[in-house]
Amino acid sequence: MPDNIDNLLTETRRFAPDAEFTASAVADAGLYERARADRLGFWADQARGLVSWEKPFTEVLDWSNPPFAKWFADGTLNVAYNCLDRHVEAGRGDRVALHWEGEPGDSRSITYAELTAEVKKAANMLEGLGVRDGDRVVIYMPLIPEAIVAMLAVARVGAIHSVVFGGFSAESIRSRVDDAGAKVLITADGGWRKGVVSPLKPAVDEALDATVHGPSTVEKVVVVKRGGNDVAFTSGRDLWWDDLMQEQAAEHTAQAFEAEHPLFILYTSGTTGKPKGILHTSGGYLTGAAYTHRNVFDLHPETDVYWSTADIGWITGHTYVVYGPLANGATQVIYEGTPDSPVPGRWWDVIEKYGVTIFYAAPTAIRAAMKTGRQIPASRDLSSLRLLGSVGEPINPEAWVWYRDVIGAGATPIVDTWWQTETGSIMISALPGVTTLKPGSAQVPLPGVAVDVVDDHGVPVGDGEGGLLVITEPWPSMLRGIWGDTERFVDTYWSKFGRSVYFAGDGARKDDDGDIWLLGRVDDVMNVSGHRLSTAEIESALVSHPIVAEAAVVGAADETTGQSVVAFVILRASQADTMTPEEAAAALRNHVAHEIGAIAKPRTVMIVQELPKTRSGKIMRRLLRDVAEGREIGDTTTLADTTVMQAIRVG
Ligand code: 6R9
């Protein structure tokens, strides 16, 4: 979140493309012209050029019933075939697909031929477990090659994966399993994080415990051995991945599915307590992933070593670790652990070790690296890097410039990429070698993408003005729905400005050149270290604790993580005397971690007597944010009781 918008808008540093970079760049300015002249023709060309179709499509877009889009609908393809077999068939089987680095320092390099062979066996395994096209499979795993094998195997058999981030709690797993109606769950015993094995299987056992939550739809749990930690096994339900894989036939023919066949569901936070299952389909999604990965990251698959630090539990891991890079036949690095394990600067060691050329990370990590100082990256050889990317939240100009200077040797372009779980792929970004860069601005919609900033009535604002970000034309990788909730899909994204304009939920501003600066969410969604968290979801976790009467959560500006979670809690009268405020706060922080996951744990829990409310009973989060950020409290005239803020301040 930009701490100071005025600061941002007076940012005048500019970085023109380097002539040498431009000379060999994948993208060129002509892309914009071609897309402008014939948008649908442009997308059809991308879909034909970057994706292999079993049956070619003849129809590009059906938008006769917005917001329900169909892209390339009469074409058929297999997404996993596109990421694997076709590279092997084209003689590129020996190219490394994944350089995997485990946190303790173990590593494996896997070629396209090897990855294809593994996925074929895993596809046979899933079919053997009764998984058929359209079935849902939940994946709850650390970042190890088997996680990617599992995703691709699910895609290969036409089933739908729903990856649940490995840091999420048993409660979160269960609500996603139930919502998706998952038949199989793939997990690991544990994974390495911060120098220790962090167990995963116990959370799965707790999530599926019928005595606590009732019976679930999950019939089989497949467990990959990674952490070596002891795990409980439920007989008849749990199976070891290795045992199953050993029995599988090596061959598996990928069957083609329709372009609109569902590929995955990924749950993301919304403005209410219940996460939304964002649904993506096959042909359009893969086209968007491959097109953006190639052009935004200037991918030269024969020579580049690409690394996105995202976990597969987030959309960035889906589009820019799995589908985009593999569809494009890239060689990439994946790393299991945290940036500072066992030593600060582990990321830079990984870059040096593999000669990473393209690096994609979140501003929060860049700011954390800034804090520990430039000496740490300066002591590594980062000279292989030629392009840097940023995603997840606005990157403040100081962090941008530090990133370029210290990580990018003062020379690499930086692409600040704006997009969402819902958009499936990057929507707004500079094109390296083409665009003159402005630190702090995501800048321009990609060729083929139609973005605008509008006022509350949907009227486009002029240059130099701010408003709400919208996408005005459908795009191939757009979400196709919210799993099981069409009404919420239409209401959330397609109602504010009519059924054919996508409302993103972000505030934005156009500068005098018409370039776009993102200003953060306009709804009750917070952004902590680039992860989306809902205030409502954390509030509902808090009030589920017996000592809590009422709770309000705000995102407070935080130097490193962008925002941090601050909770204001009123205790039940009966409890208030039995615990100190410190004890209550500690118990509640742990409770949220247990209910949702450690990333949702409030930085601060303030025990208060009252919450500021309007006469209609709405909590005035704006005032709580003032308190949380240590500011002078703003206008309190609409409060039902104007003395409340005094009490909170003093309390
Ligand atoms: C890819 C991803 C989406 C929200 C989005 C916005 C914020 C993402 C950004 C950015 C400014 C960028 N966001 N990238 N804000 N500049 N380059 O992060 O998806 O987890 O769904 O979050 O993240 O607020 O609306 P997701």
XYZ file of C-alpha atoms and ligand atoms in Angstrom:
677
model
C 0.000 0.000 0.000
C 1.523 3.338 -0.898
C 2.085 5.201 2.353
C 1.970 8.529 0.672
C 0.073 8.980 -2.555
C 1.355 12.500 -3.117
C 4.855 11.184 -2.964
C 4.000 8.630 -5.584
C 2.537 11.069 -8.018
C 5.555 13.328 -7.916
C 7.832 10.427 -8.803
C 9.670 11.575 -11.906
C 12.422 9.007 -12.435
C 12.221 7.328 -15.855
C 14.123 4.380 -17.284
C 14.140 4.077 -21.060
C 14.673 0.635 -22.594
C 18.239 -0.356 -23.273
C 18.944 -0.624 -27.016
C 20.658 -3.968 -26.675
C 17.760 -5.411 -24.698
C 15.270 -4.081 -27.240
C 17.197 -5.608 -30.138
C 16.549 -9.145 -28.923
C 13.270 -8.554 -27.047
C 10.358 -10.929 -27.598
C 7.777 -8.126 -27.558
C 7.673 -5.121 -29.827
C 5.541 -2.008 -30.036
C 3.675 -3.517 -32.987
C 1.809 -5.825 -30.591
C -0.228 -2.870 -29.363
C -1.157 -1.896 -32.897
C -2.116 -5.389 -33.943
C -4.282 -5.824 -30.856
C -5.925 -2.438 -31.319
C -6.711 -3.093 -34.978
C -8.382 -6.466 -34.356
C -8.589 -7.500 -30.705
C -10.247 -10.855 -31.228
C -8.031 -11.683 -34.186
C -5.046 -10.865 -31.994
C -6.198 -13.273 -29.275
C -6.956 -15.952 -31.856
C -3.389 -15.606 -33.136
C -2.007 -15.972 -29.617
C -4.178 -19.028 -28.969
C -3.078 -20.663 -32.234
C 0.562 -19.720 -31.888
C 1.170 -20.642 -28.270
C -1.213 -23.538 -27.633
C -1.522 -26.900 -29.413
C -5.145 -27.801 -30.139
C -6.356 -31.317 -30.746
C -9.289 -29.836 -32.651
C -8.670 -26.241 -33.784
C -11.274 -23.678 -32.774
C -13.209 -21.655 -35.311
C -15.036 -19.412 -32.864
C -12.959 -16.926 -30.819
C -15.373 -15.402 -28.308
C -19.007 -15.848 -27.398
C -20.028 -12.827 -25.309
C -23.715 -13.009 -26.171
C -24.679 -13.440 -22.529
C -22.324 -11.347 -20.378
C -20.709 -11.921 -17.926
C -20.643 -15.564 -19.057
C -17.865 -15.708 -21.641
C -16.829 -18.603 -23.831
C -13.433 -18.459 -25.482
C -12.323 -20.741 -28.334
C -15.343 -22.854 -27.427
C -15.378 -25.337 -30.299
C -11.681 -26.158 -29.908
C -10.347 -29.049 -27.833
C -7.010 -29.485 -26.073
C -5.282 -31.166 -23.186
C -3.574 -28.640 -20.917
C -1.014 -31.090 -19.506
C -0.092 -32.268 -23.003
C 0.609 -28.632 -23.828
C 2.913 -28.300 -20.814
C 4.728 -31.611 -21.318
C 4.400 -34.111 -24.163
C 4.521 -31.611 -26.974
C 7.938 -30.368 -25.850
C 9.239 -33.934 -25.745
C 7.720 -34.684 -29.165
C 9.467 -31.599 -30.545
C 12.848 -32.944 -29.422
C 13.183 -30.804 -26.321
C 12.801 -33.635 -23.820
C 16.317 -33.175 -22.457
C 15.738 -29.559 -21.484
C 15.465 -29.033 -17.737
C 11.930 -28.097 -16.760
C 12.495 -27.764 -13.012
C 15.573 -27.057 -10.974
C 14.158 -27.781 -7.544
C 15.994 -26.527 -4.476
C 14.898 -27.900 -1.108
C 15.306 -25.698 1.916
C 17.900 -27.938 3.629
C 20.007 -27.791 0.452
C 18.940 -30.986 -1.312
C 18.107 -30.469 -4.977
C 16.824 -32.189 -8.111
C 16.834 -31.172 -11.747
C 14.030 -32.673 -13.806
C 13.875 -32.609 -17.598
C 10.724 -32.260 -19.661
C 10.982 -35.955 -20.578
C 11.217 -36.940 -16.912
C 8.423 -34.634 -15.830
C 6.196 -35.973 -18.605
C 6.889 -39.544 -17.493
C 6.039 -38.714 -13.873
C 2.811 -36.971 -14.787
C 1.724 -39.898 -16.968
C 2.163 -42.268 -14.031
C 0.390 -39.883 -11.669
C -2.486 -39.599 -14.142
C -2.784 -43.382 -14.164
C -2.702 -43.333 -10.375
C -5.555 -40.830 -10.182
C -7.637 -42.796 -12.641
C -6.935 -45.900 -10.573
C -8.340 -44.066 -7.536
C -11.519 -43.386 -9.459
C -10.845 -39.769 -10.415
C -12.743 -38.879 -13.583
C -13.049 -35.691 -15.612
C -14.865 -33.014 -13.662
C -13.996 -34.518 -10.237
C -12.306 -32.218 -7.730
C -8.915 -32.952 -6.171
C -7.539 -30.841 -3.323
C -3.755 -30.411 -3.185
C -2.143 -29.364 0.123
C 1.598 -29.554 -0.309
C 4.958 -27.895 0.141
C 6.734 -26.586 -2.935
C 8.254 -29.848 -4.139
C 8.192 -31.277 -7.676
C 5.405 -33.704 -6.731
C 3.084 -30.749 -6.156
C 3.487 -29.728 -9.785
C 3.250 -33.351 -10.932
C -0.021 -33.614 -8.998
C -1.499 -30.463 -10.526
C -0.604 -31.524 -14.059
C -1.870 -35.073 -13.510
C -5.219 -33.712 -12.336
C -5.365 -31.487 -15.420
C -4.344 -34.369 -17.664
C -7.307 -36.529 -16.669
C -9.692 -33.579 -16.983
C -10.312 -33.299 -13.242
C -10.263 -29.968 -11.391
C -7.572 -29.125 -8.864
C -7.984 -26.867 -5.907
C -4.649 -26.083 -4.324
C -4.813 -25.020 -0.692
C -1.770 -23.050 0.498
C 0.352 -25.191 2.851
C 0.212 -22.493 5.535
C -3.556 -22.728 5.862
C -5.230 -24.381 8.820
C -7.330 -27.525 9.135
C -10.452 -25.342 9.224
C -9.490 -23.689 5.954
C -8.782 -27.040 4.314
C -12.138 -28.407 5.427
C -14.186 -25.471 4.215
C -12.522 -25.719 0.787
C -12.891 -29.516 0.641
C -16.586 -29.155 1.452
C -17.247 -26.286 -0.913
C -15.516 -28.054 -3.801
C -16.836 -31.512 -2.898
C -13.342 -32.975 -3.313
C -13.002 -36.710 -3.932
C -9.245 -37.074 -3.436
C -6.775 -35.039 -1.403
C -3.041 -35.055 -2.153
C -0.693 -33.930 0.609
C 2.749 -34.562 2.095
C 3.902 -35.651 5.523
C 5.507 -32.229 5.882
C 7.810 -29.748 4.212
C 10.842 -27.715 5.219
C 10.260 -24.205 6.473
C 12.620 -21.995 8.443
C 15.042 -24.785 9.221
C 12.538 -27.322 10.535
C 10.030 -29.776 9.141
C 6.620 -28.205 9.234
C 4.038 -31.018 9.353
C 1.123 -30.927 6.892
C -0.605 -34.281 7.298
C -1.923 -33.587 10.847
C -3.910 -30.620 9.523
C -5.432 -32.869 6.859
C -6.339 -35.476 9.494
C -7.965 -32.795 11.622
C -9.806 -31.349 8.628
C -11.235 -34.733 7.644
C -12.019 -35.890 11.190
C -15.604 -37.091 10.964
C -16.117 -36.960 14.716
C -15.470 -33.211 14.675
C -16.837 -32.080 11.318
C -18.977 -34.967 10.131
C -18.162 -37.188 7.135
C -16.417 -35.535 4.189
C -16.533 -36.162 0.447
C -12.853 -37.193 0.415
C -12.444 -40.891 -0.360
C -8.658 -41.153 -0.608
C -5.719 -39.196 0.774
C -2.427 -39.608 -1.067
C 0.667 -38.715 0.960
C 4.041 -37.756 -0.492
C 7.021 -38.436 1.774
C 9.033 -35.267 2.119
C 9.570 -34.199 5.729
C 10.175 -37.710 7.083
C 8.089 -36.780 10.126
C 5.863 -39.425 11.673
C 2.292 -39.328 10.440
C -0.889 -41.106 11.421
C -2.480 -43.247 8.714
C -6.190 -43.939 8.403
C -6.472 -47.356 6.812
C -8.649 -47.580 3.743
C -8.309 -43.845 3.219
C -4.618 -42.932 3.283
C -2.068 -44.158 0.747
C 1.600 -43.382 0.128
C 2.290 -41.626 -3.164
C 5.479 -43.651 -3.727
C 3.720 -46.991 -3.285
C 1.033 -46.032 -5.766
C 3.422 -44.545 -8.306
C 5.518 -47.724 -8.354
C 2.564 -49.729 -9.570
C 1.622 -47.436 -12.439
C 2.019 -48.061 -16.145
C 4.404 -45.653 -17.873
C 2.113 -44.754 -20.737
C -0.881 -42.496 -20.530
C -2.598 -40.911 -23.486
C -3.847 -37.418 -22.864
C -7.439 -37.074 -23.936
C -8.540 -33.709 -25.332
C -11.229 -31.692 -23.541
C -13.267 -28.723 -24.652
C -11.665 -25.306 -24.310
C -14.168 -24.346 -21.613
C -13.574 -27.512 -19.589
C -12.831 -26.467 -15.967
C -9.138 -26.576 -15.049
C -8.993 -25.402 -11.460
C -10.699 -23.712 -8.553
C -8.599 -21.409 -6.403
C -10.078 -19.949 -3.236
C -9.428 -16.311 -2.503
C -10.614 -13.839 0.103
C -13.569 -11.624 -0.604
C -15.418 -9.000 1.366
C -17.455 -11.533 3.301
C -16.176 -14.241 5.605
C -16.553 -17.026 3.061
C -13.694 -17.442 0.572
C -14.647 -17.457 -3.106
C -13.791 -20.457 -5.266
C -12.537 -18.736 -8.407
C -13.060 -20.995 -11.415
C -10.730 -21.054 -14.410
C -11.120 -23.095 -17.585
C -8.659 -24.561 -20.067
C -8.071 -22.992 -23.492
C -8.428 -19.310 -22.641
C -6.539 -19.602 -19.372
C -3.608 -21.389 -20.991
C -3.522 -18.825 -23.802
C -3.413 -15.950 -21.293
C -0.766 -17.681 -19.178
C 1.526 -18.495 -22.105
C 1.102 -15.130 -23.859
C 1.821 -13.024 -20.791
C 4.645 -15.226 -19.534
C 6.387 -15.012 -22.890
C 5.975 -11.298 -23.521
C 6.097 -9.767 -20.035
C 9.104 -11.846 -18.997
C 10.789 -11.657 -22.403
C 11.197 -15.409 -22.313
C 13.865 -16.995 -24.489
C 13.226 -20.604 -23.506
C 16.494 -21.959 -24.929
C 18.700 -19.761 -22.763
C 16.725 -18.301 -19.878
C 16.537 -19.629 -16.344
C 13.344 -18.250 -14.898
C 12.385 -18.085 -11.227
C 9.125 -17.012 -9.654
C 9.310 -17.260 -5.869
C 5.543 -17.730 -5.525
C 4.045 -20.761 -3.814
C 1.654 -22.912 -5.829
C -1.019 -22.080 -3.238
C -1.483 -18.668 -4.882
C -2.534 -17.707 -8.378
C 1.007 -16.550 -9.180
C 2.157 -20.107 -8.535
C -0.531 -21.467 -10.852
C 0.055 -19.137 -13.777
C 3.751 -18.254 -13.454
C 5.216 -21.399 -11.888
C 3.092 -24.114 -13.460
C 1.074 -23.262 -16.554
C 2.818 -20.280 -18.197
C 6.446 -21.426 -17.913
C 5.713 -25.074 -18.720
C 3.456 -24.260 -21.686
C 6.326 -22.136 -22.997
C 8.919 -24.863 -22.457
C 10.914 -22.735 -20.012
C 13.616 -23.884 -17.623
C 12.764 -22.697 -14.155
C 13.839 -22.810 -10.545
C 11.495 -23.679 -7.697
C 12.537 -23.302 -4.076
C 10.825 -24.917 -1.123
C 11.713 -22.625 1.750
C 11.880 -19.095 3.048
C 14.224 -16.347 1.752
C 16.330 -16.321 4.909
C 16.826 -20.021 5.714
C 19.334 -21.062 6.823
C 20.998 -17.708 6.200
C 19.791 -14.282 5.112
C 20.297 -14.040 1.397
C 19.376 -17.643 0.581
C 17.421 -16.384 -2.429
C 20.516 -14.712 -3.815
C 22.437 -17.966 -3.324
C 19.818 -19.751 -5.401
C 20.101 -17.143 -8.164
C 23.863 -17.552 -8.201
C 23.723 -21.352 -8.125
C 21.373 -21.722 -11.097
C 22.318 -18.602 -13.048
C 18.781 -17.252 -12.857
C 18.127 -14.709 -15.619
C 14.502 -13.710 -14.888
C 13.337 -13.211 -11.312
C 9.753 -12.558 -10.181
C 8.973 -11.727 -6.529
C 6.731 -9.661 -4.251
C 7.451 -6.136 -2.982
C 7.210 -7.301 0.624
C 10.251 -9.541 0.089
C 12.133 -6.732 -1.606
C 11.408 -4.411 1.314
C 12.540 -7.087 3.778
C 15.793 -7.446 1.824
C 16.230 -3.658 1.867
C 15.980 -3.765 5.637
C 18.718 -6.338 6.050
C 20.953 -4.286 3.821
C 22.580 -4.307 0.419
C 25.754 -6.035 1.662
C 23.965 -9.381 1.688
C 22.970 -9.465 -2.008
C 26.174 -7.592 -2.927
C 28.227 -10.517 -1.658
C 26.640 -12.863 -4.227
C 27.112 -13.010 -7.983
C 23.787 -11.875 -9.415
C 25.191 -10.945 -12.815
C 23.062 -13.563 -14.614
C 19.895 -11.529 -13.942
C 18.548 -9.574 -16.906
C 14.920 -8.955 -15.960
C 13.077 -8.483 -12.654
C 9.364 -8.646 -11.921
C 7.108 -7.554 -9.078
C 3.628 -8.751 -8.134
C 1.038 -8.811 -5.373
C 0.804 -5.215 -4.224
C 1.966 -1.785 -5.254
C 5.750 -1.470 -5.176
C 6.803 1.859 -3.759
C 9.321 3.758 -5.902
C 12.104 3.470 -3.312
C 11.814 -0.305 -3.241
C 11.607 -0.366 -7.053
C 14.811 1.628 -7.423
C 16.587 -0.438 -4.760
C 15.485 -3.644 -6.527
C 16.895 -2.417 -9.828
C 20.109 -1.008 -8.354
C 21.032 -3.721 -5.893
C 19.535 -6.887 -7.411
C 19.508 -5.785 -11.029
C 22.977 -4.138 -11.093
C 21.349 -0.823 -11.964
C 20.579 -2.171 -15.420
C 17.715 -4.660 -15.569
C 14.199 -3.620 -16.545
C 11.556 -4.194 -13.866
C 8.039 -5.237 -14.781
C 5.471 -4.281 -12.155
C 2.611 -6.629 -12.982
C -0.950 -5.951 -11.860
C -3.435 -8.792 -11.942
C -5.618 -10.957 -9.696
C -6.674 -14.520 -8.986
C -9.761 -13.613 -10.999
C -7.946 -12.252 -14.058
C -5.882 -15.456 -14.345
C -2.932 -13.689 -15.940
C -1.192 -10.295 -15.993
C -3.402 -7.445 -17.181
C -1.314 -4.311 -16.606
C 2.451 -4.200 -17.035
C 5.226 -2.576 -18.980
C 6.670 -4.629 -21.827
C 10.419 -4.997 -21.344
C 12.431 -3.537 -24.170
C 9.426 -1.511 -25.297
C 8.110 0.619 -22.425
C 9.943 3.449 -20.681
C 9.632 2.456 -17.024
C 8.204 4.529 -14.181
C 8.994 3.251 -10.683
C 5.793 2.706 -8.711
C 3.406 2.492 -11.657
C 2.138 -0.714 -13.282
C 1.675 1.567 -16.292
C -0.226 0.189 -19.271
C -2.665 -2.618 -20.086
C -1.062 -5.403 -22.099
C -1.875 -5.611 -25.803
C -5.323 -7.238 -26.080
C -6.428 -6.076 -22.620
C -8.870 -3.180 -22.145
C -8.536 -1.424 -18.792
C -9.881 1.901 -17.573
C -10.214 4.000 -14.427
C -13.758 5.230 -13.843
C -15.669 7.345 -11.342
C -18.529 6.048 -9.193
C -20.903 6.301 -12.153
C -18.650 4.330 -14.450
C -17.482 7.338 -16.426
C -13.785 7.183 -17.373
C -11.720 9.741 -15.457
C -9.338 12.056 -17.241
C -5.558 11.897 -17.130
C -4.323 13.063 -13.744
C -7.449 11.785 -11.977
C -8.273 8.848 -9.750
C -11.126 6.356 -9.478
C -11.894 2.649 -9.685
C -10.096 0.154 -11.870
C -12.255 -1.734 -14.383
C -11.665 -4.105 -17.292
C -13.964 -3.138 -20.106
C -13.651 -6.071 -22.504
C -13.575 -9.817 -21.794
C -10.160 -11.528 -21.937
C -9.258 -15.197 -22.476
C -7.984 -16.013 -18.951
C -10.881 -14.327 -17.146
C -12.571 -16.186 -14.305
C -15.616 -18.099 -15.483
C -17.415 -18.059 -12.171
C -17.381 -18.612 -8.431
C -17.724 -22.328 -7.749
C -21.320 -23.043 -6.805
C -22.343 -19.388 -6.524
C -23.320 -17.706 -9.775
C -25.167 -14.941 -7.995
C -22.101 -13.924 -5.991
C -20.036 -13.988 -9.210
C -22.399 -11.575 -10.923
C -22.877 -9.383 -7.834
C -19.222 -9.072 -6.913
C -17.680 -8.360 -10.284
C -20.334 -7.557 -12.867
C -22.988 -5.422 -11.225
C -21.424 -2.135 -10.273
C -21.107 -0.853 -13.844
C -23.334 -3.242 -15.782
C -22.925 -6.829 -16.848
C -20.076 -6.406 -19.270
C -17.680 -4.309 -17.182
C -15.441 -6.119 -14.696
C -15.052 -4.333 -11.350
C -11.637 -5.209 -9.912
C -11.987 -3.765 -6.408
C -8.799 -1.690 -6.707
C -8.445 2.078 -6.597
C -6.243 3.562 -9.312
C -5.116 6.816 -10.825
C -4.125 7.838 -14.330
C -1.126 10.130 -14.526
C -0.693 12.854 -17.115
C 0.482 10.298 -19.665
C -2.522 8.078 -18.962
C -0.330 5.506 -17.169
C -1.983 3.615 -14.309
C -0.905 3.781 -10.656
C -2.552 1.249 -8.344
C -3.633 2.583 -4.968
C -4.773 -0.547 -3.107
C -8.121 -2.190 -2.469
C -11.289 -0.165 -2.125
C -13.154 -2.936 -0.307
C -12.544 -4.684 2.990
C -9.844 -6.879 1.566
C -6.388 -6.436 3.074
C -3.079 -7.132 1.432
C -0.483 -8.539 3.805
C 2.822 -9.483 2.170
C 0.987 -9.694 -1.119
C -1.572 -12.133 0.285
C -5.222 -11.281 0.185
C -7.012 -11.489 3.511
C -10.543 -10.526 4.284
C -11.357 -8.410 7.338
C -14.678 -10.232 7.636
C -13.043 -13.655 7.616
C -10.682 -12.734 10.457
C -13.487 -11.047 12.400
C -15.575 -14.166 12.147
C -12.640 -16.278 13.359
C -12.265 -13.945 16.343
C -15.905 -14.016 17.363
C -15.887 -17.804 17.125
C -13.727 -17.750 20.271
C -15.818 -18.031 23.464
C -14.232 -15.013 25.173
C -15.099 -12.600 22.366
C -18.225 -10.485 22.229
C -17.386 -8.368 19.216
C -14.433 -7.808 16.903
C -13.332 -5.418 14.188
C -10.278 -5.882 11.993
C -8.403 -3.352 9.919
C -5.346 -3.419 7.701
C -2.797 -0.946 9.021
C 0.048 0.354 6.881
C 3.213 -1.618 7.559
C 6.666 -0.767 6.249
C 7.608 -4.302 5.321
C 4.441 -6.256 4.696
C 2.438 -3.462 3.032
C -0.389 -3.892 5.490
C -0.679 -5.786 8.739
C -3.687 -7.124 10.570
C -4.823 -5.163 13.628
C -7.829 -6.387 15.592
C -10.019 -4.525 18.067
C -11.862 -6.880 20.366
C -14.523 -6.499 23.022
C -14.442 -9.377 25.509
C -17.560 -10.963 26.938
C -18.374 -9.410 30.288
C -18.023 -12.761 32.029
C -14.491 -13.181 30.692
C -13.100 -9.726 31.073
C -12.031 -10.296 34.676
C -10.585 -13.779 34.328
C -7.697 -12.881 31.974
C -5.376 -9.960 31.555
C -5.681 -8.105 28.232
C -2.238 -9.487 27.305
C -3.371 -13.058 27.912
C -6.548 -12.528 25.938
C -4.641 -10.948 23.044
C -2.154 -13.832 22.925
C -4.934 -16.428 23.010
C -6.795 -14.687 20.200
C -3.763 -14.322 17.966
C -3.190 -18.061 18.238
C -6.843 -18.758 17.688
C -6.832 -16.888 14.357
C -3.708 -18.766 13.288
C -5.484 -22.018 14.104
C -8.724 -21.071 12.364
C -7.278 -19.578 9.187
C -3.501 -19.905 9.148
C -0.412 -18.127 10.421
C -0.536 -15.479 7.692
C -3.829 -14.188 9.087
C -2.524 -13.851 12.657
C -3.115 -10.270 13.829
C 0.037 -8.258 14.499
C -1.823 -6.566 17.335
C -5.006 -7.389 19.227
C -6.338 -4.417 21.166
C -8.836 -5.225 23.890
C -11.364 -2.372 23.976
C -14.626 -1.560 25.748
C -16.495 -0.328 22.697
C -16.197 -0.074 18.918
C -16.875 3.074 16.917
C -20.173 2.690 15.061
C -22.375 4.834 12.908
C -26.000 5.316 13.848
C -26.917 2.571 11.427
C -24.548 0.271 13.305
C -21.697 0.081 10.784
C -18.262 -0.172 12.303
C -16.189 2.832 11.220
C -12.997 1.068 10.236
C -11.512 4.338 9.016
C -11.249 5.529 12.622
C -9.796 2.256 13.803
C -7.208 2.503 11.054
C -6.270 5.930 12.434
C -5.678 4.355 15.828
C -3.814 1.387 14.381
C -1.524 3.638 12.382
C -1.006 6.018 15.312
C -2.610 8.975 13.537
C -4.698 11.837 14.758
C -8.270 10.512 14.697
C -10.331 11.805 11.761
C -13.867 13.071 11.573
C -16.015 11.408 14.243
C -19.234 13.321 13.692
C -21.125 10.383 12.199
C -20.462 8.221 15.237
C -23.467 7.261 17.315
C -21.414 7.946 20.432
C -18.619 10.430 19.845
C -16.854 9.615 23.118
C -16.038 6.080 22.019
C -12.833 7.013 20.257
C -11.598 8.734 23.362
C -12.092 5.502 25.267
C -10.268 3.452 22.632
C -7.349 5.858 22.505
C -6.991 5.865 26.248
C -7.713 2.166 26.639
C -1.600 -11.730 -8.585
C -2.222 -11.493 -7.247
C -4.945 -9.390 -6.220
C -4.824 -8.021 -5.606
C -5.206 -6.928 -6.555
C -4.382 -5.770 -6.027
C -3.099 -6.424 -5.561
C -1.549 -7.444 -7.271
C -0.386 -5.723 -7.890
C -1.355 -5.301 -6.957
C -0.631 -3.130 -7.152
C 0.508 -4.718 -8.446
N -2.044 -6.407 -6.578
N -0.537 -7.049 -8.055
N -1.469 -4.003 -6.586
N 0.330 -3.446 -8.042
N 1.463 -5.034 -9.318
O -1.609 -10.909 -6.371
O -3.500 -11.967 -7.091
O -3.761 -12.677 -4.673
O -5.747 -12.350 -6.208
O -4.445 -10.392 -5.337
O -3.464 -7.782 -5.265
O -5.030 -5.171 -4.943
O -6.591 -6.681 -6.522
P -4.400 -11.921 -5.790
